[in-house]
Tab-separated table of C-alpha atoms and ligand atoms in Angstrom:
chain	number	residue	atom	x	y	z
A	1	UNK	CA	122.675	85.195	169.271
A	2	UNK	CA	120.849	89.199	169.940
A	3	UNK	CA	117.645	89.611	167.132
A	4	UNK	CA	116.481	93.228	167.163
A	5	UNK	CA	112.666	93.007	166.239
A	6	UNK	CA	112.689	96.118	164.334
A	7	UNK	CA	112.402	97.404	160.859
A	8	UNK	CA	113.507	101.201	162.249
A	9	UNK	CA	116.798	101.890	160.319
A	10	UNK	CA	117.772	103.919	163.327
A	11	UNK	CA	117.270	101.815	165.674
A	12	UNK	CA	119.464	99.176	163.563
A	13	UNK	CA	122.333	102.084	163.568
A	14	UNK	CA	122.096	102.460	167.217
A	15	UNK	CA	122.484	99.257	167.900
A	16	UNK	CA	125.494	98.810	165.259
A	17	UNK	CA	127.207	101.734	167.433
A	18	UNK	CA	127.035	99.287	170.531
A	19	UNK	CA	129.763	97.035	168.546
A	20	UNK	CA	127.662	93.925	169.201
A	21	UNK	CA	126.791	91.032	166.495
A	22	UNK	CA	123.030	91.092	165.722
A	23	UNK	CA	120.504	90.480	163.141
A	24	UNK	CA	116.956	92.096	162.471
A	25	UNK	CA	113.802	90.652	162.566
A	26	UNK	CA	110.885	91.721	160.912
A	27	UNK	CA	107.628	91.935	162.960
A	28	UNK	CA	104.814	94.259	162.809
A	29	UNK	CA	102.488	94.808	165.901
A	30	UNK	CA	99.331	96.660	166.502
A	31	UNK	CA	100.171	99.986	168.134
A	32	UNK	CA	96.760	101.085	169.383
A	33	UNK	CA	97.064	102.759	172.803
A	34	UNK	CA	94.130	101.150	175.654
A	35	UNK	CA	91.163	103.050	176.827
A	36	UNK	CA	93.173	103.932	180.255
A	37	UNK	CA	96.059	103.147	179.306
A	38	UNK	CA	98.959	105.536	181.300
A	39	UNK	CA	101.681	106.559	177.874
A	40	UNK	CA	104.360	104.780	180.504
A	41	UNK	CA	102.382	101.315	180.185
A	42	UNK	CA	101.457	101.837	176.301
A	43	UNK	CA	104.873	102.318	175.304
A	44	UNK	CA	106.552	99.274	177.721
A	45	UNK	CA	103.481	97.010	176.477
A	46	UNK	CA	103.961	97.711	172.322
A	47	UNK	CA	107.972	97.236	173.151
A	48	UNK	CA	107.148	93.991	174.762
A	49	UNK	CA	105.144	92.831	172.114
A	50	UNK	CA	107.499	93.462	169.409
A	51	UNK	CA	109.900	91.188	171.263
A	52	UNK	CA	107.883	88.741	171.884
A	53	UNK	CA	106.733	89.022	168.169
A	54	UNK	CA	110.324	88.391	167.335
A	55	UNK	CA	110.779	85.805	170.012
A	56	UNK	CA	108.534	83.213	168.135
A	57	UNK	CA	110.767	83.565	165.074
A	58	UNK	CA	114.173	82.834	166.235
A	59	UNK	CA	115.921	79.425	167.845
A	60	UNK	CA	115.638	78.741	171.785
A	61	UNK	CA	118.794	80.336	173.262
A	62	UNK	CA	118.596	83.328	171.630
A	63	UNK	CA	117.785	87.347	173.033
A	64	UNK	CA	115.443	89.209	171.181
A	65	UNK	CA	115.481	93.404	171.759
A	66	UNK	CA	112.333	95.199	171.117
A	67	UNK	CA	111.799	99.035	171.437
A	68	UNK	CA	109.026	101.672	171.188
A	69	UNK	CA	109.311	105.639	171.392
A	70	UNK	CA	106.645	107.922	171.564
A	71	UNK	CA	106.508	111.645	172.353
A	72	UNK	CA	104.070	112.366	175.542
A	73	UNK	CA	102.461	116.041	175.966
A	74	UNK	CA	100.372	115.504	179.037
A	75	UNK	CA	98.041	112.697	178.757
A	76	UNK	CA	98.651	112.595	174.571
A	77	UNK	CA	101.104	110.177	173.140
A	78	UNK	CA	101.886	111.159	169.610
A	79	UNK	CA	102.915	108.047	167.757
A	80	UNK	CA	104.397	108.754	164.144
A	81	UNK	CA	102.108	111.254	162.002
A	82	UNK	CA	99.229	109.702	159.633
A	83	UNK	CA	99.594	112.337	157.091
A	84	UNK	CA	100.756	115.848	156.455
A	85	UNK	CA	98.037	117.610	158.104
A	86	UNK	CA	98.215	114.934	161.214
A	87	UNK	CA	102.511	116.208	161.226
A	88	UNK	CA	101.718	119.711	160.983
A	89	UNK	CA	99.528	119.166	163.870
A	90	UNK	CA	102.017	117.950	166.064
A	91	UNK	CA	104.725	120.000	165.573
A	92	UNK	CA	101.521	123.192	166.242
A	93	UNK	CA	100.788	121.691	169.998
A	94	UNK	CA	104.963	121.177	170.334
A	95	UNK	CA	105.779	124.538	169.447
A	96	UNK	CA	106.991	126.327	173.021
A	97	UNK	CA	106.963	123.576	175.070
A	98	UNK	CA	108.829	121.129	176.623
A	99	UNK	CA	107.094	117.366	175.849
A	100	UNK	CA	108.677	113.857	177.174
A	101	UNK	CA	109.982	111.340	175.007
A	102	UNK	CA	109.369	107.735	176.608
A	103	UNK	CA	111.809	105.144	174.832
A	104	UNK	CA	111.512	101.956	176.481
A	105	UNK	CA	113.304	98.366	174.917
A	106	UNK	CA	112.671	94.844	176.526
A	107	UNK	CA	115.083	91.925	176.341
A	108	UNK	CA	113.716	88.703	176.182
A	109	UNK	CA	115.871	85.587	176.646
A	110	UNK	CA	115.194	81.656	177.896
A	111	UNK	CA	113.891	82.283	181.098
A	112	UNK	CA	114.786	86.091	181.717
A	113	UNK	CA	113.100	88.920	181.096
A	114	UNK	CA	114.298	92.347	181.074
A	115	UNK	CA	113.156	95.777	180.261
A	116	UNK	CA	114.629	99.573	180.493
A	117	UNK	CA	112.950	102.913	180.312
A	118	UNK	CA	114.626	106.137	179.165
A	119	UNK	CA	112.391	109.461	179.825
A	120	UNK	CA	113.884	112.386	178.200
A	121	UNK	CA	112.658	115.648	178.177
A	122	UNK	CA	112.723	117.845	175.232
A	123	UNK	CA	111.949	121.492	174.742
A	124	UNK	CA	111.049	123.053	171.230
A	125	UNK	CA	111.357	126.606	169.957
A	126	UNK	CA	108.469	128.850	168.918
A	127	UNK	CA	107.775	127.500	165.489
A	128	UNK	CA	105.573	129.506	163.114
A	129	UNK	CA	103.265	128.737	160.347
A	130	UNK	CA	105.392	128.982	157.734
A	131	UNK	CA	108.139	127.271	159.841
A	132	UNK	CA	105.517	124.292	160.462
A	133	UNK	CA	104.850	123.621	156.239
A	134	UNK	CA	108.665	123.995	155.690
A	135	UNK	CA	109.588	121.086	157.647
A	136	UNK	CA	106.590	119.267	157.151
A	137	UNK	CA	107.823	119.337	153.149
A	138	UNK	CA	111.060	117.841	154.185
A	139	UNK	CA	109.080	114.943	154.516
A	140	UNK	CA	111.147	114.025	157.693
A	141	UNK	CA	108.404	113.728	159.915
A	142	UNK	CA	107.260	110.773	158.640
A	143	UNK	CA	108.086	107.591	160.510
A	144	UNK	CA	108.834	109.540	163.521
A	145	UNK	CA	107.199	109.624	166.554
A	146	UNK	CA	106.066	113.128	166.811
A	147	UNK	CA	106.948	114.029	163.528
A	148	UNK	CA	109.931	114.919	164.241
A	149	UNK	CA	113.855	113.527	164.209
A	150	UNK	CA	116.346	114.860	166.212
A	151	UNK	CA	118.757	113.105	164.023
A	152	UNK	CA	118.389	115.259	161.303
A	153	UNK	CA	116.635	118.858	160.310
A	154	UNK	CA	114.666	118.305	163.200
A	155	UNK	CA	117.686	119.444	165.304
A	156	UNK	CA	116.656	122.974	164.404
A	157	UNK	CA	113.677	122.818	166.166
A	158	UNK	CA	115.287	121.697	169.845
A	159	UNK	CA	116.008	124.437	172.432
A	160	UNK	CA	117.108	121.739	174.782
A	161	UNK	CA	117.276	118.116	175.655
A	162	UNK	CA	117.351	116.841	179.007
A	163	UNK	CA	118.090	112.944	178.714
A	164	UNK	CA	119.531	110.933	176.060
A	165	UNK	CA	120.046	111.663	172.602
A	166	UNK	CA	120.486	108.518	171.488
A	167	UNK	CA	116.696	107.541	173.690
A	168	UNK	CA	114.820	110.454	171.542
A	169	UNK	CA	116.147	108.858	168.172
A	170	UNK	CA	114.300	105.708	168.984
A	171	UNK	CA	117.042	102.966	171.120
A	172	UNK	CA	118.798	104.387	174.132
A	173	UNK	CA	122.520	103.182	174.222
A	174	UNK	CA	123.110	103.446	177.903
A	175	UNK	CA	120.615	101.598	179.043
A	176	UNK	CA	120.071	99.201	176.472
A	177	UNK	CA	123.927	98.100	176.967
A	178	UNK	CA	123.236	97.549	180.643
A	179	UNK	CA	120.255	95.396	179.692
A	180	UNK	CA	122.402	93.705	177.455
A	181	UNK	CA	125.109	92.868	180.075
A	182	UNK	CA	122.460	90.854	182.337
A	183	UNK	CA	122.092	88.499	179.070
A	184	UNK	CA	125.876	87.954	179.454
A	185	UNK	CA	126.409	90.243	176.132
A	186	UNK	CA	129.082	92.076	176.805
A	187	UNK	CA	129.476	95.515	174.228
A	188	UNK	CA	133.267	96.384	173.963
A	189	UNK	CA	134.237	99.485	175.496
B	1	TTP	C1	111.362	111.560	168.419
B	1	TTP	C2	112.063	110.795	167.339
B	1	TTP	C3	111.601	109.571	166.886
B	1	TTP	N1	112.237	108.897	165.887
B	1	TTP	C4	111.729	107.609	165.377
B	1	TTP	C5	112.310	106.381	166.077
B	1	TTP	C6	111.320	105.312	165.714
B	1	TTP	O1	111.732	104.711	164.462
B	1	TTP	C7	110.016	106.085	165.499
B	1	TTP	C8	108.996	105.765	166.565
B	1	TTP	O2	108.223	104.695	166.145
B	1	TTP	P1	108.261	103.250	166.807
B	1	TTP	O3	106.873	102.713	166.715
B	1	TTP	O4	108.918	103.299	168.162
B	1	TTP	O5	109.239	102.423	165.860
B	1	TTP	P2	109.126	102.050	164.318
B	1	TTP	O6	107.704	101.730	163.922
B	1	TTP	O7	109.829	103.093	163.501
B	1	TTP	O8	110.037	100.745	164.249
B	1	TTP	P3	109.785	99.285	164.902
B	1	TTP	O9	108.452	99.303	165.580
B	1	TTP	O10	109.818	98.327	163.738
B	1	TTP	O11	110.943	99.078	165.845
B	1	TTP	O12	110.338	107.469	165.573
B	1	TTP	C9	113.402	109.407	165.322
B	1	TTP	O13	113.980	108.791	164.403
B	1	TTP	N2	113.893	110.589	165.783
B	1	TTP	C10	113.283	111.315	166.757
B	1	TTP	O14	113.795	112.399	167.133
């Protein structure tokens, strides 16, 4: 049986798209990046926990998926925004420039251990104030890494990806099939 540890609708979506039989687990871990801690590590280590989080709820023989995404400018790893002002923020030190988003999802299974890491890079438009407080009102940002979602009015913003869409919206389908496949599920064609 495949648990996704996850309460992110998209990521339940994304993995509904695969065409394999899963449920969802709830599980909430700390995501507090380390002193020192590179944004590659921070993102595999909150993934892992949220599997293994999920691992201690479900029957031996099962695989449990758990993801993280965050948006990396530099050395800063924007997680999702606090509050308006924390949003508007973001989207001000995204505006013109190209920032990474680091999705990575572990697999953890009786005895195996798996994880994949999707790095896509993502390049927004100028944005202006006014720009900035219009989206912000949309009240998309919230939840989203970044404060932004490429899934919906978000997609405005984006001069160009370079990656995978479906990595930036929070589970990336490539890979995560692959990872699946080495658990012997196999997602249809
Ligand atoms: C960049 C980006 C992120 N996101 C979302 C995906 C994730 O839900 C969220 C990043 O936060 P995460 O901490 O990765 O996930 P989550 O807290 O929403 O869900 P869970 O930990 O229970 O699995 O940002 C989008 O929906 N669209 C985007 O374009």
């Amino acid at each position: 049986m495949l648990h996704l540890a996850s309460k992110s609708p998209r990521r339940h979506q994304l993995l509904q798209q695969l065409g394999v039989a899963f449920d969802v687990l709830d599980v909430d871990v700390p995501e507090q990046r380390a002193a020192g801690e590179t944004p590659q590590a921070y993102v595999s280590r909150v993934a892992r926990d949220k599997a293994a989080a999920g691992a201690l709820l479900v029957k031996p023989g099962g695989v449990v998926l758990g993801a993280d995404t965050e948006v990396v400018l530099g050395d800063d790893v924007f997680g999702k925004p606090r509050d308006a002002v924390d949003a508007a923020a973001m989207l001000r030190r995204l505006s013109g420039r190209t920032h990474a988003v680091i999705s990575t999802v572990w697999a953890l299974g009786e005895g195996r251990q798996e994880c994949a890491v999707c790095v896509s890079q993502v390049r927004f438009a100028a944005l202006d104030e006014n720009d900035i407080a219009v989206y912000v009102a949309t009240d998309e940002p919230f939840g989203k890494a970044g404060a932004y979602a490429i899934q919906g009015r978000g997609a405005v913003l984006i001069e160009h990806l370079e990656g995978s869409y479906s990595g930036v919206m929070g589970l990336p389908l490539f890979e995560t099939a692959r990872l699946l496949r080495g658990f012997g599920i196999n997602p249809p064609a």
